[in-house]
Amino acid sequence: MRPARPRGGDDSRCPACRAPILRQLVGDRAALSVTADLTPLSHEQQAAVREPNRLIWCLRTSQFGTRRLVWLDPWHPPDCPHPHVTDHRCTTPNRTAPLVGPSDTLF
């Protein structure tokens, strides 16, 4: 029998920009795979980065230290004591040039 998996996610760093991130499935039935920045946002910052495809999450920490992302729904309290974070967008530029220089081979 396998041990129970914790409800929290995987704390790690973005492989490209090395920003601290949290990867987690959010939701009970039709879960979303979320990669969130762990930098807390103020109300002004939340308003600035909120877009239709970029969500804001409530980051709750249990008494055992397990972090869990929670939807910001219409019933979410405006004076929530937990930090709010957003989906991660890597800050490194997209790689458009080849990794190696030109060569004399066809492929």
CSV table of C-alpha atoms in Angstrom, one decimal:
chain,number,residue,atom,x,y,z
A,1,MET,CA,0.0,0.0,0.0
A,2,ARG,CA,1.3,3.4,-1.0
A,3,PRO,CA,1.5,6.2,1.6
A,4,ALA,CA,-1.0,9.0,1.1
A,5,ARG,CA,0.1,11.9,-1.0
A,6,PRO,CA,0.2,15.3,0.6
A,7,ARG,CA,-2.4,17.7,-0.7
A,8,GLY,CA,0.3,20.4,-1.2
A,9,GLY,CA,2.4,20.9,-4.3
A,10,ASP,CA,5.9,20.8,-5.4
A,11,ASP,CA,8.0,23.7,-4.1
A,12,SER,CA,10.8,24.4,-6.6
A,13,ARG,CA,12.4,26.9,-8.8
A,14,CYS,CA,11.7,27.7,-12.5
A,15,PRO,CA,14.4,26.0,-14.5
A,16,ALA,CA,14.9,29.1,-16.8
A,17,CYS,CA,14.7,32.1,-14.5
A,18,ARG,CA,15.2,30.4,-11.1
A,19,ALA,CA,12.2,32.2,-9.5
A,20,PRO,CA,10.6,30.3,-6.6
A,21,ILE,CA,7.4,28.6,-7.8
A,22,LEU,CA,4.8,26.2,-6.6
A,23,ARG,CA,3.3,23.5,-8.9
A,24,GLN,CA,0.0,22.1,-7.9
A,25,LEU,CA,-3.3,20.7,-9.1
A,26,VAL,CA,-6.0,23.1,-7.9
A,27,GLY,CA,-9.6,21.9,-7.5
A,28,ASP,CA,-11.3,18.7,-6.5
A,29,ARG,CA,-13.0,17.5,-9.6
A,30,ALA,CA,-11.7,19.2,-12.8
A,31,ALA,CA,-8.4,20.3,-11.4
A,32,LEU,CA,-6.1,22.9,-13.1
A,33,SER,CA,-2.4,22.3,-13.3
A,34,VAL,CA,-1.0,25.6,-11.8
A,35,THR,CA,2.5,26.9,-11.7
A,36,ALA,CA,2.4,29.9,-9.4
A,37,ASP,CA,5.0,32.5,-8.3
A,38,LEU,CA,5.6,32.5,-4.6
A,39,THR,CA,6.1,36.3,-4.4
A,40,PRO,CA,3.1,37.8,-2.5
A,41,LEU,CA,1.2,40.5,-4.3
A,42,SER,CA,-0.4,43.7,-2.9
A,43,HIS,CA,-3.9,44.6,-4.0
A,44,GLU,CA,-2.5,47.1,-6.5
A,45,GLN,CA,-0.1,44.5,-7.9
A,46,GLN,CA,-2.9,42.0,-8.2
A,47,ALA,CA,-5.0,44.5,-10.2
A,48,ALA,CA,-2.0,45.2,-12.5
A,49,VAL,CA,-1.2,41.6,-13.4
A,50,ARG,CA,-4.8,40.2,-13.5
A,51,GLU,CA,-5.8,39.1,-17.0
A,52,PRO,CA,-8.4,36.6,-18.3
A,53,ASN,CA,-5.8,33.9,-18.6
A,54,ARG,CA,-3.7,34.8,-15.6
A,55,LEU,CA,-5.3,34.1,-12.3
A,56,ILE,CA,-4.7,35.2,-8.8
A,57,TRP,CA,-4.5,32.5,-6.1
A,58,CYS,CA,-4.8,32.5,-2.3
A,59,LEU,CA,-1.8,30.7,-0.8
A,60,ARG,CA,-2.7,29.0,2.4
A,61,THR,CA,-0.3,27.3,4.7
A,62,SER,CA,-1.5,24.5,7.0
A,63,GLN,CA,-0.3,24.1,10.6
A,64,PHE,CA,2.1,21.5,9.3
A,65,GLY,CA,3.6,23.8,6.7
A,66,THR,CA,1.9,22.4,3.7
A,67,ARG,CA,1.1,25.1,1.1
A,68,ARG,CA,-2.1,25.0,-0.8
A,69,LEU,CA,-3.4,27.2,-3.6
A,70,VAL,CA,-7.1,28.2,-3.3
A,71,TRP,CA,-9.4,29.8,-5.9
A,72,LEU,CA,-10.3,33.5,-5.4
A,73,ASP,CA,-14.0,33.2,-5.8
A,74,PRO,CA,-16.7,35.8,-5.2
A,75,TRP,CA,-17.0,34.6,-1.6
A,76,HIS,CA,-13.3,35.1,-0.8
A,77,PRO,CA,-13.0,37.6,2.1
A,78,PRO,CA,-11.6,41.0,1.0
A,79,ASP,CA,-9.5,41.1,4.2
A,80,CYS,CA,-7.9,37.7,3.7
A,81,PRO,CA,-4.8,37.2,5.9
A,82,HIS,CA,-3.1,34.8,3.5
A,83,PRO,CA,-0.7,36.0,0.8
A,84,HIS,CA,-2.1,36.1,-2.8
A,85,VAL,CA,0.1,35.0,-5.7
A,86,THR,CA,-0.3,34.7,-9.5
A,87,ASP,CA,0.5,32.3,-12.3
A,88,HIS,CA,4.2,32.2,-13.2
A,89,ARG,CA,5.4,33.9,-16.3
A,90,CYS,CA,9.0,33.3,-16.9
A,91,THR,CA,11.1,36.5,-17.1
A,92,THR,CA,13.8,35.1,-19.4
A,93,PRO,CA,13.6,36.0,-23.0
A,94,ASN,CA,12.3,33.3,-25.4
A,95,ARG,CA,15.1,31.4,-27.2
A,96,THR,CA,14.8,32.2,-30.9
A,97,ALA,CA,18.4,31.7,-31.9
A,98,PRO,CA,19.8,28.2,-32.2
A,99,LEU,CA,21.8,26.9,-29.3
A,100,VAL,CA,24.9,26.1,-31.4
A,101,GLY,CA,26.5,28.2,-34.2
A,102,PRO,CA,26.0,27.4,-37.9
A,103,SER,CA,27.7,24.3,-39.1
A,104,ASP,CA,28.6,22.9,-42.5
A,105,THR,CA,26.2,19.9,-42.1
A,106,LEU,CA,22.8,19.7,-43.8
A,107,PHE,CA,20.9,18.8,-40.6
